[in-house]
CSV table of C-alpha atoms in Angstrom, one decimal:
chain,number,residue,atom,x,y,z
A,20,UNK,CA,73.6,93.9,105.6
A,21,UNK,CA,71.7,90.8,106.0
A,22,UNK,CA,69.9,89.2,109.1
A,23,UNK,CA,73.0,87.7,110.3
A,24,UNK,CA,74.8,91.0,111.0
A,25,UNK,CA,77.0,90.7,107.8
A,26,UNK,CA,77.8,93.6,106.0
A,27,UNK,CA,79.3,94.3,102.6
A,28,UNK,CA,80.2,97.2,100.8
A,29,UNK,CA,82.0,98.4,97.1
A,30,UNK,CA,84.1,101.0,96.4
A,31,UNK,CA,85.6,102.0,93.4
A,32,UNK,CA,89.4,100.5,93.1
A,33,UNK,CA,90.4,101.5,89.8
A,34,UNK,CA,93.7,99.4,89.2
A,35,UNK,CA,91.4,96.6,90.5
A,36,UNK,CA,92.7,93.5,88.2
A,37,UNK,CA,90.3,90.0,89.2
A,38,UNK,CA,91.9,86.4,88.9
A,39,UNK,CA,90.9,84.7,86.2
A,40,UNK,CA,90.6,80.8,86.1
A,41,UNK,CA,88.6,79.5,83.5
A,42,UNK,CA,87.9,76.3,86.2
A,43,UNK,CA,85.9,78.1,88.6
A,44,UNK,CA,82.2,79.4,88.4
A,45,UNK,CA,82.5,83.4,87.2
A,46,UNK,CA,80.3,85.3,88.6
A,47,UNK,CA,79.7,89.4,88.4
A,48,UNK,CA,80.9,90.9,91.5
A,49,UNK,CA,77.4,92.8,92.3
A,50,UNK,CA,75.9,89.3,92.2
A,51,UNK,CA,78.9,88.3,94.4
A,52,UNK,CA,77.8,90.5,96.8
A,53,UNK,CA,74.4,89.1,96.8
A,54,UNK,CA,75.7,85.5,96.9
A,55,UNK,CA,77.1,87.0,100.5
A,56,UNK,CA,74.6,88.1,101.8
A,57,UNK,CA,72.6,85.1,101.3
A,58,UNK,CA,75.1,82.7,102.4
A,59,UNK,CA,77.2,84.0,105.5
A,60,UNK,CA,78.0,85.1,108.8
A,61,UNK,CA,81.6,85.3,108.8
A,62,UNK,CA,84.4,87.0,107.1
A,63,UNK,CA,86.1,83.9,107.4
A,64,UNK,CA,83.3,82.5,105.2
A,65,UNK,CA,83.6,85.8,102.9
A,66,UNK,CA,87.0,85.0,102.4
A,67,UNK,CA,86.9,81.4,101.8
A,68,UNK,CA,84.2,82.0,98.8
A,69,UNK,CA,86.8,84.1,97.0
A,70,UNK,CA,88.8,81.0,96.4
A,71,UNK,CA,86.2,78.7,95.0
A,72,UNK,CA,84.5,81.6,92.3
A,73,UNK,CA,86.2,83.8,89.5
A,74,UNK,CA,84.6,87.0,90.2
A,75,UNK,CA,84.8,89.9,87.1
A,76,UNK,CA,83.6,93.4,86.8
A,77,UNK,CA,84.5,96.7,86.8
A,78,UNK,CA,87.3,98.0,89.2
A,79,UNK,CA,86.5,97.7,92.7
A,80,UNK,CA,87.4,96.6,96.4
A,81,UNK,CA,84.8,95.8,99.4
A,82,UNK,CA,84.9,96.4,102.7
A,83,UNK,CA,83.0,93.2,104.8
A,84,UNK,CA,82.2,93.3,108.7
A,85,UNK,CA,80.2,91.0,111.1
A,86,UNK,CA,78.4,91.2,113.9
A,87,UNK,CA,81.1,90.1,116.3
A,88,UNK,CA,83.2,93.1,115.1
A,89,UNK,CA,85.8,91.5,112.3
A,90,UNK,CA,86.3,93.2,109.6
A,91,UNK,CA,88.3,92.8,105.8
A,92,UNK,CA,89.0,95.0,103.1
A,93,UNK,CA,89.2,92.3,100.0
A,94,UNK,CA,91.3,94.0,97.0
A,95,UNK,CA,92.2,92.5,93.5
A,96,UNK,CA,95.5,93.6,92.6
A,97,UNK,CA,97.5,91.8,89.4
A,98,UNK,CA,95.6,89.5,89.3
A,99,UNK,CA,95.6,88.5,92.4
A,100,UNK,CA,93.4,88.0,96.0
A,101,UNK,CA,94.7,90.7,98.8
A,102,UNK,CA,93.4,90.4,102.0
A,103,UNK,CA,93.5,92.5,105.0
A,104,UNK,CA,91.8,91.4,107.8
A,105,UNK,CA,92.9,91.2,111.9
A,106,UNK,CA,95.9,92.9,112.7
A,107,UNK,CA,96.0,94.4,108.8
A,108,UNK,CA,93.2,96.2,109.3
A,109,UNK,CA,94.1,98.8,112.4
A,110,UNK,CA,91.6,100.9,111.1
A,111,UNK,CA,87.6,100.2,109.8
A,112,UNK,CA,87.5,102.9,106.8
A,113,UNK,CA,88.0,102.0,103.0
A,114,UNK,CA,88.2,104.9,100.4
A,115,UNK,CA,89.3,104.4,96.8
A,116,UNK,CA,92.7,103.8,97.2
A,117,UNK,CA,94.5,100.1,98.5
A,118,UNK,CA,94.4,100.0,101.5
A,119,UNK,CA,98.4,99.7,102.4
A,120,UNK,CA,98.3,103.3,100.8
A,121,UNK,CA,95.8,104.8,102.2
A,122,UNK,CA,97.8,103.8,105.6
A,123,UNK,CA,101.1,104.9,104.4
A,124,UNK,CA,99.3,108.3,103.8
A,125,UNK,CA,97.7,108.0,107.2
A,126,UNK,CA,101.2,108.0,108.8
A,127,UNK,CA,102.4,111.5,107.7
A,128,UNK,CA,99.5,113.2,109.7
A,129,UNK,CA,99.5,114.2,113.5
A,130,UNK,CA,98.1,112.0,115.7
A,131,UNK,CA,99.2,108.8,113.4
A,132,UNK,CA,102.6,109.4,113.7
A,133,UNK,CA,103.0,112.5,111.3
A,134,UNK,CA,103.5,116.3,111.6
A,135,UNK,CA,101.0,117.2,108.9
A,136,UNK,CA,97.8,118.8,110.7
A,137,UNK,CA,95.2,116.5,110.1
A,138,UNK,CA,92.3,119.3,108.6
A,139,UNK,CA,88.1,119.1,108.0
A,140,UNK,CA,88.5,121.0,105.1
A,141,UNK,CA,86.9,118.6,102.4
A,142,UNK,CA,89.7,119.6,100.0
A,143,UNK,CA,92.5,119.5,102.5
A,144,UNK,CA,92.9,116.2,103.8
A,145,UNK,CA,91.9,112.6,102.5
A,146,UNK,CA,88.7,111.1,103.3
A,147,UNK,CA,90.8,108.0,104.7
A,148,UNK,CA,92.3,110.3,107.1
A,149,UNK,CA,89.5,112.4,108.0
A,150,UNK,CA,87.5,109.0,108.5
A,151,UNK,CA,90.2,107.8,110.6
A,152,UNK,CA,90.1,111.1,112.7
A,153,UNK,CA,86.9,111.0,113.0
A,154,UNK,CA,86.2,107.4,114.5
A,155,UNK,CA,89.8,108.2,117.1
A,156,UNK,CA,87.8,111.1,118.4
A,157,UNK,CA,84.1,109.5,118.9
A,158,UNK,CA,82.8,109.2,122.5
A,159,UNK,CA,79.5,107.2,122.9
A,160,UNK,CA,79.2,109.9,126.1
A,161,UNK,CA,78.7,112.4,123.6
A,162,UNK,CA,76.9,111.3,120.3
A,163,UNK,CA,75.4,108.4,119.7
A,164,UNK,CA,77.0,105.7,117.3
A,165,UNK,CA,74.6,106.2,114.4
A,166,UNK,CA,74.2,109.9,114.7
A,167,UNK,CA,78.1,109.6,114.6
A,168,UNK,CA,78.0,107.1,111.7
A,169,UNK,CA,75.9,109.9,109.6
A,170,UNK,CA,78.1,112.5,110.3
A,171,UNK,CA,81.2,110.7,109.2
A,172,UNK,CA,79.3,110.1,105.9
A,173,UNK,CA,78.8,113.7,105.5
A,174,UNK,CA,81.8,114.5,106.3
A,175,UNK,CA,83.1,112.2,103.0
A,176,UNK,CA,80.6,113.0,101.2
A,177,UNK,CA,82.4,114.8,97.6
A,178,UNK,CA,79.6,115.4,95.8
C-alpha cells in the first residue's frame, strides 16, 4: 500500500498468459507493482498503465484497491488484459483461480444462491467462498475491521 491509500497484491494464476507487443516498454510484473505504487491513486490509473507496458513473469493475477473503496482484479488470460472492476467485482476476495470461476463456484453454496452448506473446515470449502462468507457475516458492532481482516487471513491460511 502506498501513502495514497493504494493497494496492490499477487496471487498465483497459473494459466496466467501476458500480452506481448514487442512496441511497448516490458517490464517484470514485481517491478510493475512497484511502478504502482509509486505512481497512482486510482484503479482507473492502474488500469490505464496496463495498456501502455508489456508486463512478463511468472503466472499471476493482482488484486488493486483505493482508498475511496474501488477495487479490480486484473487477470491475463490468452494473451490478453481481463478486467473486473465495478459491478464485476460483487465481491473483494481473489484466490488462485479467475475470477468468473471462482464466482460460478460461489453460486452453488447457501447463502449465494446454492444448496451446498457453506463449511469452515479448511479442506471442505474454497478459500474464495469461505472469504466471501466471512466478509457477508462481519459486523463492525462486534469485531473490529482489522482484528477481522487477521482472522480472515487465518482462516485462508493453507500452510
Amino acid at each position: 500500500m502506498n501513502e495514497k491509500g493504494l493497494y496492490i497484491s499477487e496471487m498465483t494464476l497459473q494459466e496466467s498468459q501476458f500480452p506481448v507487443n514487442p512496441e511497448l516498454p516490458r517490464i517484470f510484473m514485481s517491478l510493475w507493482m512497484h511502478y504502482v505504487l509509486d505512481s497512482f491513486d486510482s484503479i482507473d490509473q492502474v488500469i490505464e498503465s496496463v495498456s501502455h507496458l508489456s508486463i512478463d513473469g511468472w503466472g499471476w493475477h493482482f488484486f488493486v484497491a483505493d482508498s475511496i473503496g474501488q477495487t479490480a482484479a486484473l487477470e491475463f488470460l490468452g494473451g490478453r488484459v481481463v478486467v473486473h472492476q465495478g459491478d464485476n467485482v460483487p465481491v473483494p476476495v481473489l484466490c488462485n483461480s479467475r475470477y468468473e470461476e471462482e464466482l460460478e463456484g460461489l453460486r452453488h453454496y447457501q447463502g449465494f444462491g446454492g444448496d451446498r452448506p457453506v463449511s469452515m473446515d479448511k479442506l471442505e470449502t474454497p478459500r474464495f467462498v469461505q472469504a466471501v462468507r466471512m466478509l457477508k457475516d462481519y459486523s463492525p458492532r462486534k469485531k473490529a475491521g482489522v482484528s477481522y481482516a487477521f482472522e480472515i487471513l487465518s482462516q485462508l491460511e493453507r500452510g
